[in-house]
Tab-separated table of C-alpha atoms and ligand atoms in Angstrom:
chain	number	residue	atom	x	y	z
A	249	MET	CA	0.000	0.000	0.000
A	250	THR	CA	1.298	3.459	-0.817
A	251	ASN	CA	0.185	5.820	1.915
A	252	LYS	CA	0.641	9.532	1.708
A	253	ILE	CA	-0.625	10.417	5.167
A	254	ASP	CA	2.098	10.648	7.831
A	255	TYR	CA	1.326	8.921	11.099
A	256	VAL	CA	2.424	9.565	14.655
A	257	ILE	CA	2.380	6.254	16.528
A	258	LYS	CA	1.978	6.163	20.302
A	259	PRO	CA	1.553	2.578	21.534
A	260	ALA	CA	-0.557	1.984	24.646
A	261	ALA	CA	0.835	0.275	27.749
A	262	ARG	CA	-0.354	-3.207	26.766
A	263	LEU	CA	-2.571	-5.579	28.669
A	264	ASP	CA	-0.998	-8.998	29.080
A	265	ALA	CA	-2.577	-12.125	27.586
A	266	ALA	CA	-4.440	-13.008	30.803
A	267	ALA	CA	-5.965	-9.525	31.152
A	268	ARG	CA	-6.954	-9.543	27.485
A	269	ALA	CA	-8.640	-12.923	27.843
A	270	GLU	CA	-10.479	-11.749	30.940
A	271	ARG	CA	-11.697	-8.579	29.233
A	272	SER	CA	-12.913	-10.435	26.153
A	273	ARG	CA	-14.598	-13.331	27.940
A	274	ASP	CA	-18.062	-11.967	27.092
A	275	ALA	CA	-17.649	-10.560	23.579
A	276	THR	CA	-21.157	-9.134	23.153
A	277	PHE	CA	-21.215	-7.067	19.928
A	278	GLY	CA	-19.610	-3.640	20.285
A	279	ARG	CA	-18.354	-3.858	23.862
A	280	VAL	CA	-14.837	-5.294	24.006
A	281	PHE	CA	-12.658	-2.689	22.346
A	282	THR	CA	-8.970	-3.120	21.596
A	283	GLU	CA	-6.338	-0.806	23.050
A	284	HIS	CA	-5.733	1.560	20.130
A	285	MET	CA	-7.543	3.819	17.689
A	286	VAL	CA	-6.533	5.539	14.472
A	287	THR	CA	-7.563	9.126	13.799
A	288	LEU	CA	-7.221	11.252	10.660
A	289	ARG	CA	-8.333	14.799	9.948
A	290	TRP	CA	-9.514	16.383	6.740
A	291	ASN	CA	-9.856	20.035	5.862
A	292	GLU	CA	-9.963	22.045	2.660
A	293	GLU	CA	-6.383	23.351	2.955
A	294	SER	CA	-4.557	20.120	3.832
A	295	GLY	CA	-6.847	17.320	2.629
A	296	TRP	CA	-6.279	14.152	4.698
A	297	HIS	CA	-3.610	14.718	7.334
A	298	ASP	CA	-2.592	14.296	10.973
A	299	GLY	CA	-2.611	10.485	11.093
A	300	ARG	CA	-2.384	9.114	14.624
A	301	VAL	CA	-2.393	5.676	16.181
A	302	GLU	CA	-2.940	6.160	19.879
A	303	PRO	CA	-4.385	4.477	22.947
A	304	LEU	CA	-8.190	4.297	22.626
A	305	ALA	CA	-9.550	7.275	24.556
A	306	PRO	CA	-12.549	9.643	24.559
A	307	LEU	CA	-12.465	12.382	21.920
A	308	SER	CA	-12.800	15.977	22.944
A	309	ILE	CA	-15.308	17.727	20.661
A	310	ASP	CA	-17.068	21.081	20.639
A	311	PRO	CA	-20.783	20.997	21.615
A	312	ALA	CA	-21.503	22.753	18.285
A	313	THR	CA	-19.907	19.951	16.230
A	314	VAL	CA	-21.932	19.772	13.007
A	315	GLY	CA	-22.073	15.981	12.892
A	316	LEU	CA	-23.837	15.849	16.250
A	317	HIS	CA	-26.535	18.312	15.188
A	318	TYR	CA	-27.204	17.643	11.520
A	319	GLY	CA	-26.124	14.018	11.235
A	320	GLN	CA	-23.321	14.345	8.699
A	321	ILE	CA	-21.872	11.003	9.809
A	322	VAL	CA	-21.068	7.800	7.915
A	323	PHE	CA	-19.364	4.607	9.021
A	324	GLU	CA	-18.322	1.113	7.960
A	325	GLY	CA	-18.115	-2.340	9.491
A	326	LEU	CA	-15.669	-5.020	8.343
A	327	LYS	CA	-13.735	-7.853	9.917
A	328	ALA	CA	-10.223	-9.180	10.464
A	329	TYR	CA	-9.865	-12.929	10.935
A	330	ARG	CA	-7.134	-15.150	12.295
A	331	LEU	CA	-5.935	-17.257	9.369
A	332	ALA	CA	-5.253	-20.970	9.652
A	333	ASP	CA	-1.493	-20.280	9.449
A	334	GLY	CA	-1.697	-17.896	12.416
A	335	GLY	CA	-1.525	-14.741	10.269
A	336	ILE	CA	-4.255	-12.093	10.035
A	337	GLY	CA	-6.528	-11.427	7.052
A	338	VAL	CA	-9.007	-8.588	6.490
A	339	PHE	CA	-11.968	-9.556	4.306
A	340	ARG	CA	-12.334	-7.453	1.113
A	341	PRO	CA	-11.286	-4.110	2.642
A	342	ASP	CA	-11.276	-2.506	-0.823
A	343	ARG	CA	-15.023	-3.170	-1.164
A	344	TYR	CA	-15.790	-1.593	2.203
A	345	ALA	CA	-13.508	1.341	1.324
A	346	GLU	CA	-15.471	1.920	-1.882
A	347	ARG	CA	-18.788	1.838	-0.026
A	348	PHE	CA	-17.364	4.258	2.560
A	349	GLN	CA	-16.497	6.584	-0.332
A	350	ARG	CA	-19.988	6.282	-1.844
A	351	SER	CA	-21.627	6.920	1.542
A	352	ALA	CA	-19.397	9.973	2.074
A	353	ALA	CA	-20.181	11.317	-1.407
A	354	ARG	CA	-23.941	11.030	-0.742
A	355	LEU	CA	-23.533	13.128	2.416
A	356	MET	CA	-21.167	15.613	0.698
A	357	MET	CA	-18.218	14.471	2.774
A	358	PRO	CA	-14.612	13.885	1.608
A	359	GLN	CA	-13.760	10.430	0.282
A	360	LEU	CA	-10.897	8.585	1.940
A	361	PRO	CA	-8.857	6.881	-0.822
A	362	THR	CA	-8.915	3.086	-0.727
A	363	ASP	CA	-5.185	2.744	0.020
A	364	GLU	CA	-5.479	5.151	2.956
A	365	PHE	CA	-8.545	3.292	4.278
A	366	VAL	CA	-6.615	0.020	4.110
A	367	GLY	CA	-3.480	1.735	5.464
A	368	ALA	CA	-5.390	2.923	8.549
A	369	ILE	CA	-6.571	-0.650	9.154
A	370	GLU	CA	-3.028	-1.968	8.813
A	371	HIS	CA	-1.783	0.595	11.333
A	372	LEU	CA	-4.406	-0.435	13.878
A	373	ILE	CA	-3.955	-4.167	13.402
A	374	ARG	CA	-0.174	-3.940	13.678
A	375	LEU	CA	-0.550	-2.594	17.215
A	376	ASP	CA	-3.627	-4.620	18.181
A	377	ALA	CA	-2.665	-7.899	16.458
A	378	ASP	CA	-2.896	-9.792	19.743
A	379	TRP	CA	-6.591	-8.886	19.895
A	380	VAL	CA	-7.467	-10.784	16.706
A	381	PRO	CA	-9.088	-13.873	18.266
A	382	ARG	CA	-7.937	-17.427	17.597
A	383	GLU	CA	-11.316	-19.039	18.354
A	384	ALA	CA	-13.196	-20.210	15.229
A	385	ASP	CA	-16.407	-18.365	16.165
A	386	ARG	CA	-14.707	-15.033	16.923
A	387	SER	CA	-13.159	-12.252	14.878
A	388	LEU	CA	-12.124	-8.622	15.154
A	389	TYR	CA	-14.759	-6.142	13.963
A	390	LEU	CA	-13.314	-2.927	12.527
A	391	ARG	CA	-15.387	0.243	12.743
A	392	PRO	CA	-14.277	3.208	10.598
A	393	LEU	CA	-16.298	6.373	11.304
A	394	LEU	CA	-16.302	9.775	9.610
A	395	PHE	CA	-18.022	12.801	11.083
A	396	ALA	CA	-18.383	16.489	10.288
A	397	ALA	CA	-16.102	18.299	12.722
A	398	ASP	CA	-16.783	22.035	12.218
A	399	ALA	CA	-18.065	23.858	15.274
A	400	ASP	CA	-20.435	25.982	13.216
A	401	LEU	CA	-24.186	25.522	13.225
A	402	ALA	CA	-24.956	27.295	9.946
A	403	LEU	CA	-26.727	24.644	7.873
A	404	GLY	CA	-24.351	23.360	5.195
A	405	PRO	CA	-21.585	20.800	4.661
A	406	SER	CA	-18.762	20.999	7.173
A	407	ARG	CA	-15.342	22.186	5.999
A	408	SER	CA	-13.472	19.824	8.332
A	409	TYR	CA	-13.918	16.157	9.186
A	410	THR	CA	-12.569	13.588	11.631
A	411	PHE	CA	-12.018	9.932	10.790
A	412	VAL	CA	-11.761	7.425	13.630
A	413	LEU	CA	-11.017	3.717	13.331
A	414	MET	CA	-11.640	1.491	16.320
A	415	ALA	CA	-12.009	-2.271	16.715
A	416	PHE	CA	-13.717	-4.739	18.999
A	417	VAL	CA	-13.738	-8.476	19.541
A	418	THR	CA	-16.909	-10.114	18.307
A	419	GLU	CA	-18.482	-13.548	18.357
A	420	MET	CA	-21.509	-15.256	16.741
A	421	PHE	CA	-24.136	-12.521	16.444
A	422	PHE	CA	-27.215	-14.636	17.150
A	423	GLY	CA	-25.508	-16.858	19.715
A	424	ALA	CA	-25.740	-20.557	18.929
A	425	LYS	CA	-26.515	-21.407	15.305
A	426	ARG	CA	-30.272	-21.205	14.847
A	427	ALA	CA	-32.833	-19.834	12.406
A	428	ILE	CA	-34.219	-16.393	13.250
A	429	ASP	CA	-37.827	-15.158	13.202
A	430	VAL	CA	-38.543	-11.973	11.264
A	431	TRP	CA	-41.269	-9.306	11.480
A	432	LEU	CA	-42.797	-7.722	8.351
A	433	CYS	CA	-42.761	-4.036	9.167
A	434	GLU	CA	-45.680	-2.052	7.764
A	435	ASP	CA	-45.827	0.907	10.171
A	436	TYR	CA	-42.379	2.345	9.491
A	437	VAL	CA	-40.049	2.654	6.511
A	438	ARG	CA	-36.256	2.549	6.522
A	439	ALA	CA	-35.514	4.090	3.137
A	440	ALA	CA	-37.305	5.744	0.241
A	441	PRO	CA	-36.289	6.317	-3.395
A	442	GLY	CA	-33.915	9.268	-3.579
A	443	GLY	CA	-33.059	8.936	0.128
A	444	VAL	CA	-29.996	7.548	1.888
A	445	GLY	CA	-30.847	3.833	2.113
A	446	ALA	CA	-27.827	2.807	0.053
A	447	ALA	CA	-25.406	4.739	2.275
A	448	LYS	CA	-24.010	3.473	5.551
A	449	TYR	CA	-25.294	6.648	7.091
A	450	ALA	CA	-25.563	6.834	10.895
A	451	GLY	CA	-29.189	8.014	10.865
A	452	ASN	CA	-30.296	4.854	9.038
A	453	TYR	CA	-29.755	2.902	12.232
A	454	ALA	CA	-31.473	5.036	14.865
A	455	VAL	CA	-34.617	5.104	12.696
A	456	THR	CA	-34.889	1.321	12.970
A	457	TYR	CA	-35.181	1.225	16.772
A	458	ALA	CA	-38.955	1.762	16.922
A	459	ALA	CA	-39.578	-0.997	14.378
A	460	GLN	CA	-37.120	-3.308	16.129
A	461	ALA	CA	-38.971	-2.742	19.410
A	462	GLN	CA	-42.185	-3.738	17.632
A	463	ALA	CA	-40.502	-6.869	16.224
A	464	THR	CA	-39.268	-7.845	19.687
A	465	GLU	CA	-42.760	-7.315	21.101
A	466	GLU	CA	-44.070	-9.659	18.400
A	467	GLY	CA	-41.540	-12.302	19.441
A	468	CYS	CA	-39.285	-11.777	16.413
A	469	ASP	CA	-35.528	-11.268	16.152
A	470	GLN	CA	-35.340	-8.827	13.245
A	471	VAL	CA	-37.394	-6.470	11.093
A	472	VAL	CA	-37.972	-7.066	7.371
A	473	TRP	CA	-38.039	-3.674	5.670
A	474	LEU	CA	-40.521	-3.292	2.832
A	475	ASP	CA	-40.569	-0.697	0.065
A	476	ALA	CA	-41.714	2.781	1.109
A	477	ARG	CA	-44.398	3.210	-1.583
A	478	GLU	CA	-46.485	0.046	-1.447
A	479	ARG	CA	-45.146	-1.943	1.544
A	480	ARG	CA	-45.279	-4.856	-0.830
A	481	TRP	CA	-41.711	-5.491	-1.984
A	482	VAL	CA	-39.083	-7.078	0.230
A	483	GLU	CA	-35.966	-4.955	0.739
A	484	GLU	CA	-33.675	-6.140	3.552
A	485	LEU	CA	-33.266	-6.590	7.308
A	486	GLY	CA	-31.970	-3.809	9.593
A	487	GLY	CA	-28.346	-4.899	9.214
A	488	MET	CA	-28.431	-7.751	6.701
A	489	ASN	CA	-29.457	-8.469	3.115
A	490	LEU	CA	-31.904	-11.262	2.277
A	491	LEU	CA	-31.462	-14.183	-0.131
A	492	PHE	CA	-34.093	-16.682	-1.278
A	493	VAL	CA	-33.272	-20.216	-2.430
A	494	GLU	CA	-35.497	-21.688	-5.130
A	495	GLY	CA	-34.242	-25.228	-4.582
A	496	GLN	CA	-35.835	-27.084	-7.492
A	497	ASP	CA	-34.968	-24.363	-9.998
A	498	GLY	CA	-31.428	-24.001	-8.637
A	499	ARG	CA	-31.736	-20.240	-8.191
A	500	LEU	CA	-30.488	-17.888	-5.509
A	501	VAL	CA	-32.658	-14.780	-5.666
A	502	THR	CA	-32.181	-11.409	-3.998
A	503	PRO	CA	-33.831	-7.999	-4.442
A	504	PRO	CA	-31.903	-5.683	-6.788
A	505	LEU	CA	-29.944	-2.682	-5.491
A	506	ALA	CA	-32.208	0.178	-6.428
A	507	GLY	CA	-30.936	2.850	-4.044
A	508	THR	CA	-32.979	1.864	-0.991
A	509	ILE	CA	-30.987	-1.240	0.011
A	510	LEU	CA	-27.498	-1.241	1.490
A	511	PRO	CA	-25.179	-2.923	-1.064
A	512	GLY	CA	-23.787	-5.556	1.283
A	513	VAL	CA	-20.274	-6.839	0.697
A	514	THR	CA	-21.401	-10.226	2.028
A	515	ARG	CA	-24.394	-10.181	-0.361
A	516	GLN	CA	-22.093	-9.468	-3.300
A	517	SER	CA	-19.643	-12.176	-2.180
A	518	ILE	CA	-22.440	-14.742	-1.921
A	519	LEU	CA	-23.761	-13.870	-5.373
A	520	GLU	CA	-20.222	-14.423	-6.673
A	521	LEU	CA	-20.027	-17.787	-4.848
A	522	ALA	CA	-23.487	-19.033	-5.912
A	523	ASP	CA	-22.277	-21.124	-8.828
A	524	THR	CA	-19.749	-22.979	-6.650
A	525	VAL	CA	-22.730	-24.423	-4.743
A	526	GLY	CA	-24.616	-25.148	-7.973
A	527	LEU	CA	-26.972	-22.149	-7.912
A	528	THR	CA	-27.613	-19.357	-10.394
A	529	ALA	CA	-27.641	-15.891	-8.831
A	530	VAL	CA	-30.632	-13.752	-9.840
A	531	GLU	CA	-31.387	-10.168	-8.796
A	532	ARG	CA	-35.092	-9.399	-9.112
A	533	PRO	CA	-37.873	-7.898	-6.981
A	534	ILE	CA	-39.672	-10.285	-4.603
A	535	SER	CA	-43.027	-9.413	-3.068
A	536	VAL	CA	-44.246	-10.508	0.352
A	537	ASP	CA	-47.060	-12.438	-1.379
A	538	GLU	CA	-44.582	-14.319	-3.556
A	539	TRP	CA	-42.479	-15.120	-0.476
A	540	GLU	CA	-45.458	-16.592	1.398
A	541	GLU	CA	-46.813	-18.419	-1.639
A	542	GLY	CA	-43.353	-19.774	-2.535
A	543	CYS	CA	-42.921	-21.225	0.956
A	544	ARG	CA	-46.386	-22.784	0.924
A	545	THR	CA	-45.862	-24.468	-2.463
A	546	GLY	CA	-42.272	-25.472	-1.670
A	547	ARG	CA	-40.766	-23.437	-4.520
A	548	ILE	CA	-38.810	-21.355	-1.979
A	549	THR	CA	-36.880	-23.903	0.032
A	550	GLU	CA	-34.742	-21.597	2.168
A	551	VAL	CA	-34.288	-17.946	3.038
A	552	PHE	CA	-31.237	-16.538	4.728
A	553	ALA	CA	-29.849	-13.186	5.771
A	554	CYS	CA	-26.257	-12.135	5.334
A	555	GLY	CA	-23.983	-9.405	6.594
A	556	THR	CA	-20.592	-8.775	8.109
A	557	ALA	CA	-21.800	-8.945	11.708
A	558	ALA	CA	-24.037	-12.026	11.496
A	559	GLN	CA	-22.441	-13.719	8.460
A	560	ILE	CA	-25.080	-16.141	7.123
A	561	THR	CA	-28.175	-16.683	9.246
A	562	SER	CA	-31.203	-18.723	8.194
A	563	VAL	CA	-34.688	-17.282	8.531
A	564	GLY	CA	-37.110	-19.834	10.015
A	565	ARG	CA	-40.406	-18.008	10.438
A	566	VAL	CA	-42.052	-14.871	9.047
A	567	ARG	CA	-44.704	-12.918	10.931
A	568	GLY	CA	-46.798	-9.954	9.832
A	569	ARG	CA	-49.855	-8.141	11.134
A	570	ASP	CA	-52.250	-10.745	9.743
A	571	ARG	CA	-50.045	-13.502	8.383
A	572	GLU	CA	-47.446	-15.966	9.528
A	573	TRP	CA	-45.596	-18.820	7.850
A	574	LEU	CA	-42.648	-21.152	8.206
A	575	ILE	CA	-39.801	-21.484	5.744
A	576	GLY	CA	-39.206	-25.195	5.181
A	577	ASP	CA	-39.481	-26.773	8.624
A	578	GLY	CA	-38.255	-23.590	10.294
A	579	SER	CA	-34.702	-24.779	10.886
A	580	PRO	CA	-31.423	-23.692	9.185
A	581	GLY	CA	-31.237	-24.912	5.583
A	582	PRO	CA	-28.453	-26.790	3.766
A	583	VAL	CA	-27.586	-24.007	1.282
A	584	ALA	CA	-27.085	-21.500	4.101
A	585	GLU	CA	-24.925	-24.034	5.912
A	586	ARG	CA	-22.784	-24.794	2.853
A	587	LEU	CA	-22.343	-21.145	1.929
A	588	GLY	CA	-21.670	-20.281	5.572
A	589	ALA	CA	-18.947	-22.929	5.783
A	590	LEU	CA	-17.448	-21.832	2.452
A	591	LEU	CA	-17.369	-18.187	3.476
A	592	ALA	CA	-15.894	-19.039	6.888
A	593	GLY	CA	-13.202	-21.103	5.125
A	594	ILE	CA	-12.370	-18.171	2.846
A	595	HIS	CA	-12.140	-15.874	5.873
A	596	ARG	CA	-9.658	-18.259	7.508
A	597	GLY	CA	-7.676	-19.009	4.365
A	598	THR	CA	-8.676	-22.691	4.207
A	599	GLU	CA	-10.963	-22.280	1.167
A	600	GLN	CA	-10.070	-20.655	-2.117
A	601	ALA	CA	-11.834	-17.363	-2.909
A	602	PRO	CA	-12.691	-16.579	-6.539
A	603	GLY	CA	-10.580	-13.404	-6.291
A	604	ASP	CA	-8.188	-11.517	-4.067
A	605	TRP	CA	-10.621	-11.344	-1.150
A	606	VAL	CA	-8.365	-11.656	1.866
A	607	HIS	CA	-5.943	-8.826	2.555
A	608	ARG	CA	-3.149	-10.143	4.715
A	609	VAL	CA	-1.732	-7.875	7.427
A	610	GLY	CA	1.693	-9.048	8.615
A	611	GLY	CA	3.103	-12.471	7.821
A	612	PRO	CA	1.991	-15.987	8.735
A	613	ASP	CA	3.407	-17.671	11.846
A	614	ALA	CA	5.989	-19.452	9.760
A	615	ASP	CA	7.370	-16.064	8.808
A	616	ILE	CA	8.015	-14.916	12.357
A	617	GLY	CA	11.378	-16.716	12.498
A	618	GLU	CA	12.314	-15.404	9.085
A	619	THR	CA	11.232	-11.841	9.879
A	620	VAL	CA	13.162	-11.722	13.158
A	621	THR	CA	16.262	-13.284	11.556
A	622	LEU	CA	16.164	-10.693	8.792
A	623	ILE	CA	15.821	-7.874	11.322
A	624	TRP	CA	18.891	-9.128	13.258
A	625	ARG	CA	20.834	-9.502	10.028
A	626	GLU	CA	20.026	-5.960	8.907
A	627	VAL	CA	20.642	-4.347	12.276
A	628	LEU	CA	23.872	-6.272	13.016
A	629	ALA	CA	24.990	-6.145	9.379
A	630	ILE	CA	26.395	-9.699	9.539
A	631	ALA	CA	25.092	-13.189	8.715
A	632	VAL	CA	23.266	-14.817	11.657
A	633	ASP	CA	21.701	-18.222	12.356
A	634	ALA	CA	19.625	-19.775	15.133
A	635	ASP	CA	22.730	-20.179	17.365
A	636	SER	CA	23.984	-16.607	16.982
A	637	ASP	CA	24.314	-14.580	20.181
A	638	PHE	CA	23.125	-10.990	19.734
A	639	PHE	CA	25.785	-9.390	21.919
A	640	GLU	CA	28.648	-11.595	20.712
A	641	SER	CA	27.622	-10.637	17.162
A	642	GLY	CA	28.263	-6.954	17.877
A	643	GLY	CA	24.826	-5.963	19.258
A	644	HIS	CA	24.919	-2.814	21.412
A	645	SER	CA	22.247	-0.694	23.077
A	646	VAL	CA	21.230	1.258	19.954
A	647	ALA	CA	20.992	-2.008	18.009
A	648	VAL	CA	18.730	-3.436	20.733
A	649	LEU	CA	16.295	-0.551	20.296
A	650	GLN	CA	16.425	-0.857	16.510
A	651	VAL	CA	15.520	-4.540	16.722
A	652	LEU	CA	12.651	-3.865	19.126
A	653	ASN	CA	11.279	-1.035	16.973
A	654	ARG	CA	11.373	-3.110	13.817
A	655	ILE	CA	9.638	-6.021	15.500
A	656	GLN	CA	6.955	-3.611	16.663
A	657	GLU	CA	6.561	-2.205	13.143
A	658	GLN	CA	6.608	-5.482	11.248
A	659	LEU	CA	4.903	-7.890	13.634
A	660	GLY	CA	2.865	-5.456	15.725
A	661	THR	CA	4.322	-6.942	18.902
A	662	GLU	CA	6.091	-5.091	21.645
A	663	MET	CA	9.237	-6.808	22.947
A	664	SER	CA	11.237	-5.403	25.852
A	665	VAL	CA	14.958	-4.787	26.241
A	666	ARG	CA	14.852	-7.440	28.937
A	667	ASP	CA	13.429	-10.017	26.490
A	668	LEU	CA	16.531	-9.623	24.371
A	669	PHE	CA	18.957	-9.584	27.316
A	670	GLU	CA	17.407	-12.737	28.744
A	671	ASN	CA	17.274	-14.471	25.345
A	672	PRO	CA	20.374	-13.332	23.472
A	673	VAL	CA	20.472	-16.421	21.218
A	674	LEU	CA	18.440	-15.951	18.033
A	675	GLY	CA	16.565	-19.288	18.211
A	676	ASP	CA	15.452	-18.600	21.810
A	677	PHE	CA	14.500	-15.024	21.033
A	678	VAL	CA	12.356	-16.131	18.066
A	679	ASP	CA	10.492	-18.521	20.386
A	680	VAL	CA	9.733	-15.677	22.789
A	681	VAL	CA	8.535	-13.437	19.943
A	682	ARG	CA	6.332	-16.248	18.660
A	683	THR	CA	4.719	-16.768	22.078
A	684	ARG	CA	4.191	-13.036	22.425
A	685	VAL	CA	2.599	-12.750	18.964
A	686	HIS	CA	0.167	-15.508	19.907
A	687	GLY	CA	-0.705	-13.954	23.253
B	236	PLP	C1	-28.751	-1.996	6.494
B	236	PLP	C2	-27.739	-3.045	6.205
B	236	PLP	N1	-27.997	-3.956	5.250
B	236	PLP	C3	-27.119	-4.917	4.927
B	236	PLP	C4	-25.906	-5.020	5.577
B	236	PLP	C5	-24.932	-6.075	5.185
B	236	PLP	O1	-23.822	-5.503	4.548
B	236	PLP	P1	-22.377	-6.136	4.659
B	236	PLP	O2	-22.475	-7.507	4.119
B	236	PLP	O3	-21.514	-5.266	3.820
B	236	PLP	O4	-22.009	-6.114	6.091
B	236	PLP	C6	-25.604	-4.117	6.598
B	236	PLP	C7	-24.344	-4.211	7.326
B	236	PLP	O5	-23.435	-3.508	7.056
B	236	PLP	C8	-26.529	-3.093	6.912
B	236	PLP	O6	-26.261	-2.197	7.865
């Protein structure tokens, strides 16, 4: 990545592995934050500037901040996974970067270039690498946010903006694997033609609370949003897109992106994977009547929701004001399970993606020895092997700091002077680095 923004990096005093494990024991969505954040500023004179990676801390903002009053705020949500080889992969960050740009453009905000978006993620993960979980049902959720920062309440686009990237540990969104129940929402609408439904705009989420409360009251997990004009066409769930399996016809159907639906990266990925599970992807409008009828006749064999947070989740039952039906027998279907397993394998690097979908940050475990050896070789300016002793090979105090800094930069792991003094032989030192990288 070629980044133009200069960064100041101030690492936090790190939690040790035991404290990290304790803090992330209950990884309810959006609660267990890592120790750092990235911030960037934008203004008309300097463009994007003032990159910082610092300990996660409250921001100090003026009470007249435009974003707070007029809602000029967009965000993203993507994930970093622990790969099977111990490395770290971010799923399709370029796609999320492009959506972040489209959302910003809709709200007349500056667009962060894709390489800077990915660069910010790399900066955060390098320092918080130990927070990327190793458990199969956990991952690190990355939350980029952009808000209007002017302290000026005249109505109009801000002339300065703040970007913040934070991350939290997350686990299975709906707990144990089960099919969810959904509520057909007729009293409220999420998005209308010409509105902001296709943007990941902050206000799109607060407006769903009233409908979600209604869904919960009706014993359902999620709201199905219908079109604003007729309340007849299926759009999406509050944070997930919907896909319909027409089993006998071998089709995977989803409503088209017509400006009122969020263009999900997971949705797009599944459409691209459809043929690997023997299905033809089709984008066409689906009405509530067709959904009910299709389930009753058996033409629609499965319905599932998909998104970054919940991955692939089967829908078991649909409820509306005067209707209710089951999809299949109401339990998770085989297509959702196969696609879910395929996607999870791609996230972890055990299944092949049809394109360059996993952006690796740092090297695999196997590279730790190689990386550290190379750092010693460069700093000491002589050939070294596993038996080399750092101090007998000419290592002095400045060289110690150079080695520690480079390890921090390249592996995102903080080693102390003492680590090197206590383990002066390269092979032993590599073992300590490896344990530290793995928490
Ligand atoms: C409204 C809405 N629809 C769909 C999605 C799914 O999109 P993605 O797969 O990119 O997470 C999300 C989540 O970002 C969302 O907020």
